Coordinates of C-alpha atoms in Angstrom, one line a residue:
M33 CA 11.8 -18.7 -16.1
G34 CA 15.0 -16.8 -16.4
Q35 CA 16.7 -15.7 -13.3
N36 CA 17.0 -12.0 -13.8
T37 CA 16.6 -11.1 -17.5
V38 CA 12.9 -10.0 -17.3
R39 CA 12.2 -6.5 -16.3
G40 CA 8.4 -6.4 -16.4
A41 CA 8.5 -5.4 -20.1
R42 CA 10.2 -2.0 -19.4
T43 CA 10.1 -0.3 -22.7
R44 CA 12.9 2.1 -23.6
G45 CA 12.2 5.5 -25.1
G46 CA 11.5 7.9 -22.3
V47 CA 8.8 9.0 -20.1
R48 CA 5.2 9.9 -21.1
A49 CA 4.3 13.7 -21.3
A50 CA 4.6 15.6 -18.2
D51 CA 0.9 16.6 -18.7
G52 CA -0.1 13.2 -17.3
R53 CA -1.4 11.8 -20.6
G54 CA -1.1 8.1 -20.6
W55 CA -1.6 7.6 -16.9
D56 CA -4.4 10.1 -15.8
D57 CA -8.1 9.5 -15.3
S58 CA -8.7 9.5 -19.1
L59 CA -7.5 5.8 -18.9
H60 CA -10.2 4.1 -16.7
E61 CA -10.2 0.7 -15.1
G62 CA -11.2 -2.3 -17.2
G63 CA -14.0 -0.8 -19.1
P64 CA -15.8 -2.9 -21.8
E65 CA -13.2 -1.9 -24.4
G66 CA -10.4 -2.9 -22.0
A67 CA -9.7 0.8 -21.3
G68 CA -8.5 1.0 -17.8
D69 CA -7.2 3.4 -15.2
R70 CA -3.5 2.7 -15.0
D71 CA -3.7 1.8 -11.5
G72 CA -0.9 -0.2 -10.1
T73 CA -1.4 -2.9 -7.4
P74 CA 0.3 -3.1 -4.1
P75 CA 2.7 -6.1 -3.4
T76 CA 0.5 -8.5 -1.5
P77 CA 3.0 -10.3 0.8
A78 CA 1.8 -13.4 2.5
N79 CA 2.2 -13.6 6.3
Q80 CA 4.9 -15.4 8.0
T81 CA 3.1 -17.7 10.4
S82 CA 5.1 -20.8 9.8
D83 CA 5.0 -23.3 12.6
G84 CA 7.8 -25.4 11.2
T85 CA 5.8 -28.5 10.5
G86 CA 6.2 -30.5 7.5
P87 CA 7.0 -33.9 6.0
P88 CA 9.5 -36.0 8.2
R89 CA 13.2 -35.9 7.5
R90 CA 14.6 -38.9 5.4
R91 CA 17.4 -41.1 6.6
G92 CA 20.2 -42.6 4.6
G93 CA 20.4 -42.7 0.8
P94 CA 23.1 -41.2 -1.6
H95 CA 22.1 -37.5 -0.8
R96 CA 22.9 -38.0 2.8
R97 CA 26.5 -38.9 2.0
G98 CA 26.9 -35.5 0.3
R99 CA 28.4 -32.6 1.9
R100 CA 25.1 -30.8 2.0
G101 CA 23.2 -33.8 3.0
K102 CA 25.3 -34.5 6.0
R103 CA 24.7 -31.0 7.4
R104 CA 20.8 -30.5 7.2
V105 CA 17.5 -30.7 5.4
L106 CA 16.9 -27.4 3.6
R107 CA 14.2 -25.3 4.9
W108 CA 13.4 -22.0 3.1
V109 CA 10.6 -19.5 3.1
A110 CA 9.8 -18.0 -0.3
S111 CA 7.3 -15.1 0.2
V112 CA 7.4 -11.6 1.4
L113 CA 6.3 -12.8 5.0
S114 CA 8.1 -16.3 5.0
L115 CA 6.2 -19.2 3.4
L116 CA 8.0 -22.6 4.6
I117 CA 9.6 -24.9 2.0
L118 CA 10.5 -28.4 3.2
G119 CA 12.4 -31.1 1.2
T120 CA 15.0 -33.9 1.3
A121 CA 18.7 -32.8 1.4
G122 CA 19.1 -33.4 -2.6
A123 CA 15.6 -32.6 -3.8
G124 CA 15.3 -29.8 -1.4
Y125 CA 18.5 -28.2 -2.7
L126 CA 17.4 -28.5 -6.3
Y127 CA 14.0 -26.9 -5.5
Y128 CA 15.7 -24.2 -3.7
R129 CA 17.9 -23.5 -6.7
H130 CA 14.7 -23.6 -8.9
L131 CA 12.9 -20.9 -6.7
N132 CA 16.1 -18.8 -6.8
G133 CA 15.8 -18.9 -10.5
N134 CA 12.2 -17.7 -10.5
L135 CA 13.2 -14.5 -8.7
K136 CA 13.9 -11.5 -11.0
K137 CA 16.5 -8.9 -9.6
E138 CA 17.3 -5.2 -10.2
E139 CA 19.6 -2.9 -8.8
L140 CA 18.7 -1.3 -5.5
N141 CA 19.5 2.5 -6.2
L142 CA 20.0 4.0 -9.5
G143 CA 20.3 7.6 -8.1
D144 CA 23.6 9.5 -8.2
K145 CA 23.5 9.8 -4.3
P146 CA 24.4 7.0 -2.2
M147 CA 22.1 6.4 0.9
V148 CA 23.6 7.1 4.3
D149 CA 24.0 4.4 6.7
H150 CA 21.3 3.5 9.4
K151 CA 21.6 5.0 12.9
V152 CA 21.7 2.2 15.5
N153 CA 19.8 2.3 18.8
A154 CA 21.0 1.9 22.2
A155 CA 21.3 -1.9 21.8
G156 CA 23.2 -1.6 18.6
Q157 CA 20.2 -2.6 16.5
T158 CA 19.2 -1.1 13.2
P159 CA 15.8 -0.6 11.5
L160 CA 14.7 -2.0 8.4
N161 CA 13.0 -0.3 5.4
I162 CA 11.5 -1.9 2.4
L163 CA 9.8 -0.2 -0.5
L164 CA 6.8 -2.1 -1.9
I165 CA 6.1 -1.3 -5.5
G166 CA 3.2 -2.1 -7.6
S167 CA 3.8 -2.0 -11.3
D168 CA 1.0 -1.5 -14.0
A169 CA 3.0 -3.2 -16.7
R170 CA 1.0 -4.6 -19.5
N171 CA 3.7 -6.9 -20.8
S172 CA 2.0 -10.2 -21.0
D173 CA -1.3 -11.7 -22.0
A174 CA -2.3 -12.0 -18.4
N175 CA -1.4 -8.5 -17.5
K176 CA -3.2 -7.1 -20.6
R177 CA -6.3 -9.0 -19.7
L178 CA -6.2 -7.9 -16.2
G179 CA -5.1 -4.2 -16.7
G180 CA -7.1 -3.2 -19.6
A181 CA -6.0 0.4 -21.2
K182 CA -5.1 -1.2 -24.6
K183 CA -3.3 2.1 -25.6
T184 CA -0.7 1.2 -23.0
F185 CA 0.0 -2.4 -24.0
D186 CA 3.8 -3.2 -24.1
G187 CA 4.5 0.4 -23.1
P188 CA 6.8 1.5 -20.1
P189 CA 5.2 0.7 -16.7
L190 CA 4.3 3.0 -13.9
A191 CA 5.0 2.6 -10.2
D192 CA 1.3 3.0 -9.4
V193 CA 1.7 1.7 -5.8
Q194 CA 4.4 2.8 -3.5
M195 CA 4.4 1.7 0.0
L196 CA 7.5 2.2 2.4
L197 CA 7.4 -0.5 5.1
H198 CA 9.5 0.4 8.1
V199 CA 10.3 -2.1 10.8
S200 CA 11.7 -0.7 14.0
A201 CA 15.2 -1.3 15.2
D202 CA 13.9 -3.5 18.2
R203 CA 11.4 -5.4 15.8
S204 CA 8.6 -4.2 17.9
N205 CA 6.5 -2.3 15.5
I206 CA 5.9 -1.9 11.7
S207 CA 4.9 1.5 10.3
V208 CA 3.8 1.7 6.6
I209 CA 3.6 5.1 4.5
S210 CA 1.8 4.9 1.1
M211 CA 2.4 7.6 -1.4
P212 CA -0.5 8.5 -3.7
R213 CA 0.5 7.6 -7.4
D214 CA -0.4 11.2 -8.5
T215 CA 2.0 12.9 -6.1
L216 CA 3.9 15.6 -7.8
L217 CA 7.7 15.9 -6.9
K218 CA 11.2 16.4 -8.4
M219 CA 13.2 13.3 -9.4
P220 CA 16.8 12.7 -9.1
K221 CA 19.4 11.7 -11.7
C222 CA 19.0 8.0 -12.6
T223 CA 21.2 5.8 -14.7
D224 CA 19.6 2.7 -16.4
P225 CA 21.9 -0.3 -15.5
E226 CA 21.2 -2.1 -18.6
T227 CA 21.5 0.5 -21.4
G228 CA 23.6 3.3 -19.5
E229 CA 21.0 5.8 -20.5
V230 CA 21.1 8.8 -18.1
Y231 CA 17.9 10.5 -17.0
P232 CA 18.7 13.9 -15.7
A233 CA 17.3 15.3 -12.4
T234 CA 14.0 17.0 -13.1
T235 CA 13.5 20.7 -12.8
N236 CA 9.7 20.6 -12.9
L237 CA 7.5 18.4 -10.9
R238 CA 6.6 15.0 -12.2
M239 CA 4.1 12.3 -11.1
T240 CA 5.8 9.9 -8.8
N241 CA 4.7 6.9 -10.6
A242 CA 6.7 7.9 -13.6
S243 CA 10.1 7.1 -11.6
L244 CA 9.9 3.5 -12.7
Q245 CA 10.4 4.5 -16.3
R246 CA 13.7 6.1 -15.4
G247 CA 15.7 2.9 -15.3
G248 CA 13.7 0.6 -13.2
P249 CA 12.7 0.4 -9.6
G250 CA 16.0 1.5 -8.4
C251 CA 14.9 5.1 -9.6
T252 CA 11.8 4.8 -7.6
V253 CA 13.9 4.1 -4.5
A254 CA 16.2 7.0 -5.3
T255 CA 13.1 9.3 -5.7
W256 CA 11.7 8.2 -2.3
Y257 CA 15.2 8.7 -0.8
Q258 CA 15.4 12.4 -2.3
L259 CA 12.1 13.3 -0.9
T260 CA 12.2 11.5 2.6
G261 CA 15.8 11.1 3.5
I262 CA 15.0 7.7 4.7
T263 CA 17.6 5.0 3.9
I264 CA 15.8 2.0 2.0
D265 CA 17.3 -1.4 2.4
H266 CA 15.2 -3.5 0.0
F267 CA 12.5 -3.2 -2.6
M268 CA 9.9 -5.6 -3.8
M269 CA 8.0 -5.2 -6.9
I270 CA 4.9 -7.1 -8.3
D271 CA 2.5 -6.8 -11.2
F272 CA -1.3 -7.4 -11.9
S273 CA -0.8 -11.1 -12.7
G274 CA 1.5 -11.5 -9.7
V275 CA -1.1 -10.1 -7.3
V276 CA -3.8 -12.6 -8.6
S277 CA -1.5 -15.5 -8.3
M278 CA -0.4 -14.6 -4.9
A279 CA -4.0 -13.8 -3.7
D280 CA -5.2 -17.3 -5.0
A281 CA -2.3 -19.0 -3.3
I282 CA -2.8 -17.2 0.1
G283 CA -6.5 -18.0 -0.1
G284 CA -9.5 -15.9 0.8
V285 CA -9.2 -12.4 2.7
P286 CA -12.1 -10.8 4.4
V287 CA -13.1 -7.3 3.4
C288 CA -16.0 -5.2 4.3
V289 CA -18.1 -2.4 2.5
T290 CA -20.7 -0.4 4.2
D291 CA -23.1 -0.8 1.3
N292 CA -23.5 -2.9 -1.9
V293 CA -20.9 -1.6 -4.3
R294 CA -20.3 -1.9 -8.1
S295 CA -17.3 -0.2 -9.5
R296 CA -18.5 0.6 -12.7
N297 CA -20.3 3.9 -14.1
S298 CA -22.3 4.7 -17.2
K299 CA -19.2 5.1 -19.3
G300 CA -17.9 1.6 -18.3
E301 CA -15.3 3.1 -16.1
G302 CA -14.3 1.2 -12.9
S303 CA -12.6 -1.9 -11.7
G304 CA -15.6 -4.1 -12.0
L305 CA -15.7 -4.9 -8.4
E306 CA -19.0 -6.0 -7.2
L307 CA -19.7 -6.7 -3.6
E308 CA -22.7 -7.1 -1.1
K309 CA -22.8 -5.0 1.9
G310 CA -20.9 -6.3 4.7
E311 CA -18.0 -8.7 4.9
T312 CA -16.8 -10.7 1.9
Y313 CA -13.9 -13.0 1.4
I314 CA -12.1 -12.3 -1.9
K315 CA -9.2 -13.7 -3.6
G316 CA -7.7 -14.0 -7.2
E317 CA -9.1 -11.5 -9.8
Q318 CA -11.6 -10.2 -7.2
A319 CA -8.7 -9.3 -4.9
L320 CA -7.1 -7.4 -7.7
Q321 CA -10.3 -5.5 -8.3
W322 CA -10.4 -4.4 -4.7
L323 CA -6.9 -3.3 -4.7
R324 CA -7.5 -1.3 -7.8
T325 CA -10.9 0.2 -7.1
R326 CA -11.1 3.9 -7.1
Y327 CA -14.6 4.6 -8.5
G328 CA -16.9 3.4 -5.8
F329 CA -14.9 4.0 -2.6
E330 CA -15.3 7.1 -0.5
D331 CA -14.7 10.1 -2.7
G332 CA -13.6 8.3 -5.8
T333 CA -9.9 9.3 -5.4
D334 CA -6.6 7.5 -5.3
L335 CA -6.5 8.5 -1.5
A336 CA -9.5 6.3 -1.0
R337 CA -7.9 3.4 -3.0
T338 CA -5.0 3.7 -0.8
H339 CA -7.2 3.2 2.3
A340 CA -8.7 0.2 0.9
Q341 CA -5.3 -1.3 0.1
H342 CA -4.4 -0.7 3.8
M343 CA -7.5 -2.6 4.8
Y344 CA -6.7 -5.5 2.6
M345 CA -3.1 -6.0 3.8
N346 CA -4.1 -5.8 7.5
S347 CA -6.8 -8.3 6.9
M348 CA -4.5 -10.6 5.0
V349 CA -1.9 -10.6 7.9
R350 CA -4.6 -11.2 10.5
E351 CA -6.0 -14.0 8.4
L352 CA -2.7 -15.8 7.9
K353 CA -1.8 -15.4 11.5
K354 CA -5.1 -16.8 12.6
N355 CA -5.7 -19.7 10.3
T356 CA -2.6 -20.6 8.2
K357 CA -0.3 -23.2 9.8
L358 CA 1.5 -23.9 6.7
S359 CA 1.8 -27.6 7.5
D360 CA 0.6 -29.0 3.9
P361 CA 3.6 -29.4 1.6
N362 CA 1.7 -29.0 -1.6
K363 CA 0.2 -25.6 -0.4
L364 CA 3.7 -24.7 0.6
R365 CA 5.1 -25.3 -2.8
K366 CA 2.2 -23.5 -4.5
L367 CA 2.9 -20.4 -2.4
A368 CA 6.6 -20.5 -2.9
E369 CA 6.1 -20.8 -6.7
A370 CA 3.6 -18.0 -6.7
A371 CA 5.8 -15.7 -4.6
T372 CA 9.0 -16.2 -6.4
R373 CA 7.5 -15.9 -9.8
A374 CA 5.5 -12.8 -8.9
L375 CA 8.4 -10.8 -7.4
T376 CA 11.1 -8.6 -8.7
V377 CA 13.4 -7.8 -5.9
D378 CA 16.7 -5.8 -5.4
D379 CA 20.0 -7.3 -5.8
R380 CA 20.6 -7.5 -2.2
L381 CA 17.6 -9.7 -1.7
D382 CA 18.4 -12.1 -4.5
T383 CA 17.9 -15.7 -2.8
V384 CA 15.0 -17.4 -1.1
K385 CA 17.3 -17.8 2.0
K386 CA 17.4 -14.0 2.2
L387 CA 13.7 -13.8 1.7
Y388 CA 13.3 -16.2 4.6
D389 CA 15.7 -14.1 6.8
L390 CA 13.6 -11.1 6.1
G391 CA 10.3 -12.9 6.9
E392 CA 11.8 -14.0 10.2
E393 CA 12.3 -10.3 11.1
L394 CA 8.8 -9.3 9.9
K395 CA 7.4 -12.2 11.9
K396 CA 8.5 -10.8 15.2
V397 CA 6.1 -7.9 15.0
P398 CA 2.4 -8.5 16.4
T399 CA -0.5 -7.2 14.2
A400 CA -1.4 -4.8 17.0
R401 CA 1.8 -2.9 16.4
I402 CA 1.4 -2.5 12.6
T403 CA 0.1 1.0 11.4
M404 CA -0.8 1.8 7.9
T405 CA -0.6 5.4 6.8
T406 CA -1.0 7.6 3.6
M407 CA 1.4 10.7 3.2
P408 CA -0.4 13.7 4.0
S409 CA -1.0 15.6 1.0
V410 CA -2.8 18.8 -0.4
P411 CA -4.2 19.5 -3.9
S412 CA -2.0 20.7 -6.5
A413 CA -2.7 24.2 -8.2
D414 CA -4.8 22.5 -10.9
N415 CA -6.6 20.4 -8.3
N416 CA -5.8 17.2 -10.5
R417 CA -2.8 15.9 -8.5
V418 CA -1.4 16.1 -5.0
L419 CA 1.5 17.5 -3.2
P420 CA 3.2 16.6 0.1
K421 CA 1.5 18.5 2.7
P422 CA 3.9 21.0 4.2
G423 CA 5.0 20.2 7.7
E424 CA 2.8 17.1 8.2
A425 CA 4.4 14.9 5.5
E426 CA 8.0 15.8 6.5
L427 CA 7.0 15.1 10.2
L428 CA 5.7 11.7 9.2
F429 CA 9.1 10.9 7.4
K430 CA 11.1 12.3 10.4
M431 CA 9.3 9.9 12.7
V432 CA 10.3 7.0 10.4
R433 CA 14.0 8.3 10.1
E434 CA 14.1 8.5 13.9
D435 CA 12.5 5.2 14.3
T436 CA 9.6 6.7 16.3
P437 CA 6.5 4.4 16.3
L438 CA 3.5 5.7 14.5
D439 CA 1.0 4.1 16.7
G440 CA 1.9 6.4 19.6
K441 CA 2.8 3.7 22.0
A442 CA 6.3 5.0 22.6
S443 CA 6.3 8.4 21.1
K444 CA 4.2 10.4 23.7
K445 CA 6.9 10.4 26.2
Q446 CA 9.9 10.4 23.8
K447 CA 11.8 13.5 23.5
P448 CA 13.2 14.6 20.0
K449 CA 16.6 12.7 19.6
A450 CA 19.7 14.7 19.1
S451 CA 21.3 13.8 15.8
K452 CA 24.2 11.5 15.8
D453 CA 25.8 13.4 13.0
P454 CA 28.3 15.7 14.6
A455 CA 27.9 19.4 14.2
A456 CA 30.6 21.4 12.5
P457 CA 32.2 24.2 14.7
D458 CA 29.8 27.1 15.0
A459 CA 32.0 29.5 13.0
E460 CA 32.0 27.0 10.1
I461 CA 28.1 26.7 9.8
G462 CA 26.5 28.7 7.1
V463 CA 23.1 29.9 8.1
M464 CA 20.7 31.8 5.9
V465 CA 18.0 33.6 8.0
R466 CA 14.6 34.4 6.5
N467 CA 11.8 36.5 7.9
G468 CA 8.6 34.4 8.1
T469 CA 6.8 36.6 10.6
Y470 CA 4.0 37.8 8.3
T471 CA 0.4 37.3 9.4
D472 CA -2.8 38.9 7.8
A473 CA -3.4 40.7 11.0
L474 CA -0.1 42.2 11.8
G475 CA 1.8 42.1 8.6
A476 CA 5.6 41.3 8.9
A477 CA 7.9 42.4 11.6
T478 CA 10.3 44.6 9.8
G479 CA 14.1 43.8 9.7
R480 CA 13.5 40.5 11.6
A481 CA 16.0 38.4 9.5
T482 CA 18.7 40.9 10.1
E483 CA 18.1 41.1 13.9
V484 CA 18.3 37.2 14.3
A485 CA 21.3 36.9 12.1
D486 CA 23.1 39.3 14.3
V487 CA 21.9 37.2 17.3
L488 CA 23.5 34.2 15.8
A489 CA 26.6 36.0 14.9
E490 CA 27.0 37.2 18.6
K491 CA 26.6 33.4 19.7
G492 CA 29.6 32.3 17.4
F493 CA 27.7 31.5 14.0
T494 CA 29.7 34.2 12.1
Q495 CA 28.5 32.9 8.9
A496 CA 24.9 33.7 9.4
K497 CA 23.3 36.0 6.9
A498 CA 20.1 37.7 6.4
D499 CA 18.1 36.4 3.2
P500 CA 15.9 39.0 1.6
Q501 CA 13.5 36.1 0.7
R502 CA 10.3 36.2 2.9
D503 CA 8.7 32.9 3.8
P504 CA 5.7 33.3 5.9
Q505 CA 4.8 30.6 8.5
E506 CA 3.5 30.2 11.9
R507 CA 6.4 28.5 13.7
T508 CA 10.1 29.2 13.7
T509 CA 11.8 26.3 12.0
V510 CA 15.5 25.4 11.1
Y511 CA 15.5 23.7 7.6
F512 CA 18.4 21.4 6.3
P513 CA 18.5 19.7 3.0
S514 CA 20.2 16.4 3.8
V515 CA 20.7 14.3 6.9
D516 CA 24.5 15.1 7.0
L517 CA 23.4 18.7 7.9
E518 CA 21.1 17.7 10.7
G519 CA 23.6 18.1 13.4
D520 CA 24.3 21.6 12.2
A521 CA 20.7 22.7 12.1
Q522 CA 20.1 21.3 15.6
A523 CA 23.2 23.2 16.9
V524 CA 21.5 26.4 15.5
A525 CA 18.2 25.6 17.2
K526 CA 19.8 24.9 20.5
S527 CA 21.8 28.2 20.4
L528 CA 18.5 30.1 20.1
G529 CA 16.5 28.1 22.6
L530 CA 14.5 26.2 20.0
P531 CA 13.3 22.8 20.6
L532 CA 15.1 20.1 18.6
S533 CA 12.0 19.2 16.8
S534 CA 12.3 22.5 15.1
A535 CA 15.0 21.2 13.0
K536 CA 13.4 19.8 9.9
R537 CA 14.6 18.4 6.6
S538 CA 13.5 20.0 3.4
T539 CA 14.6 19.5 -0.1
D540 CA 13.5 23.1 -0.9
V541 CA 16.7 24.6 0.8
S542 CA 20.2 24.1 -0.2
G543 CA 21.9 24.6 3.2
V544 CA 20.8 25.2 6.8
T545 CA 18.0 27.9 6.8
L546 CA 16.4 29.6 9.7
V547 CA 12.9 30.9 9.0
V548 CA 11.7 33.1 11.9
G549 CA 8.1 32.6 12.2
A550 CA 5.2 34.4 13.4
D551 CA 5.6 33.0 16.9
W552 CA 8.9 34.9 17.4
R553 CA 8.3 38.5 16.2
T554 CA 10.4 40.3 18.8
G555 CA 13.5 39.6 21.1
S556 CA 16.7 37.8 21.0
T557 CA 15.5 34.7 22.8
Y558 CA 12.8 32.4 21.6
P559 CA 9.9 32.7 23.8
K560 CA 9.3 29.8 26.1
S561 CA 5.7 29.6 25.6
A562 CA 6.4 28.8 22.0
A563 CA 8.9 26.1 22.7
K564 CA 6.4 23.4 23.2
D565 CA 6.4 19.7 22.6
D566 CA 5.6 18.6 19.2
D567 CA 3.1 15.7 20.3
K568 CA 0.2 17.8 19.1
D569 CA 1.8 18.1 15.6
K570 CA 2.4 14.3 15.5
D571 CA -1.2 13.7 16.4
E572 CA -2.3 16.1 13.6
A573 CA -0.1 14.5 11.1
L574 CA -1.2 10.9 11.9
K575 CA -4.7 12.1 11.8
S576 CA -4.2 13.5 8.3
A577 CA -2.2 10.3 7.3
R578 CA -5.5 8.2 8.3
A579 CA -3.4 5.9 10.6
L580 CA -4.9 2.3 10.5
N581 CA -4.2 -0.2 13.1
G582 CA -3.3 -3.8 12.0
D583 CA -5.7 -5.2 14.7
D584 CA -8.7 -3.2 13.5
A585 CA -10.9 -6.0 12.2
N586 CA -14.0 -3.5 12.1
A587 CA -12.5 -1.4 9.4
C588 CA -15.2 -1.1 6.6
M589 CA -14.9 0.8 3.2
E590 CA -17.5 3.5 2.8
V591 CA -19.2 3.4 -0.7
Q592 CA -19.2 6.3 -2.9
P593 CA -22.7 7.6 -3.8
G594 CA -23.8 6.6 -7.2
F595 CA -22.0 3.1 -7.1
T596 CA -24.5 1.2 -5.1
W597 CA -27.0 -1.2 -6.2
S598 CA -30.1 -3.0 -4.8
D599 CA -31.5 -6.6 -5.1

């Protein structure tokens, strides 16, 4: 295979219609005519449980006289979670080059805004963020057979699965946030690195999975960064056939369903998954069916499918840690071949050695400290798509930005962290103040924006101005559009006696914006009774995100009524 010339058959010529035709539920999963729901598949990284065993080192021979042969026997791991490769000095090096040639590479960030540097912790360590992308490309015979949807053959792919994997700075825990493929959001300007075609920033909301069509996976990265403010270090992308080859190479993974399930309705819609009640080991095409199933799980939505994907990934990690010693050279080579041929990676993760180093970092985290979540969302106006849930989605993103564990083991006693971005002098900070005090029972407190703007001016924020726009909300919040203004927002909050947690990032504002909420209808000082810890908010956000712990071996997927069968 070529080293970096393949791009998952990304067809030029723009994005599909904004109304969703071409990817919505009118294209169902693998029906009898091959019509399939354009569901992507999550990268299914193999776990890193290598114990370093393998064939003995050879002595002597012409390779030993070479410069590389004198130094060491090459040992590389070639999967997402480090699969060990062993060989002789010469043959091992040639095989290493072969594996590097398998990898397909793309640029990390195609957006017009560079990502900010990571914030280090007290020990000087930095977190690690990896975006896992499942492409629905139907660009090969294997992908066409597995993906169905004949109308989309050889068309531009969609990023139907998107998972952000966050490894804490101290490597003690991993947090994963999945974004439903039908999330509506605005997309940044992206430039295709191969053709030079420029995709302007969107003014209307688009489905997040269309980001892949705007120059490649680097635009999906840029879209995540615009929404979340989370710096992304790497991406890994996999397609249908890649999932099958990896699932076969890894071996069986146990999954559970509460009842007999068959993902196929009277119209032939569904993934075709058929399982008996209880636990079943799945691999290959059956694993792909599980990962793509929507009809038959819970309420038949993408949110249910995402939860099933989390169960699979957690189960896969547990199984590999428990059973796989990676001491069989033939199995290792099979795993290495499958992984390197299946993956498209960013240009900073372009060698097997770098994959090995990444695997070593992931390897440090126990399964008990892995937390899978789905971005909290609310239905769109037409009830056919979803939007990030105000407050809760941003809180989840903020926890990742601040390296706060999503499993709650360190977050309860943590106080919100002061931004390391220095604030500008008070007199230079522009602040727009809005009246958000309206409630159904009391209406709005008249003139509240002007009153609080005057309070800020007296405290030295001379550029504070009242905004006539009203923005009703329960809690007083200081919004900022980008991380370089977080210090300014926190300075405003501190001056008014607001907790640091009240400073929140939002792409809906263009500068520091204070919305005076219903919890502060009168007075020049924020009420102490309202300045409470945000642990309750975090608990509510994590509940909404359906947090699933990596050690939960009892998780079982609920079956949707109408998709069961009996003997």
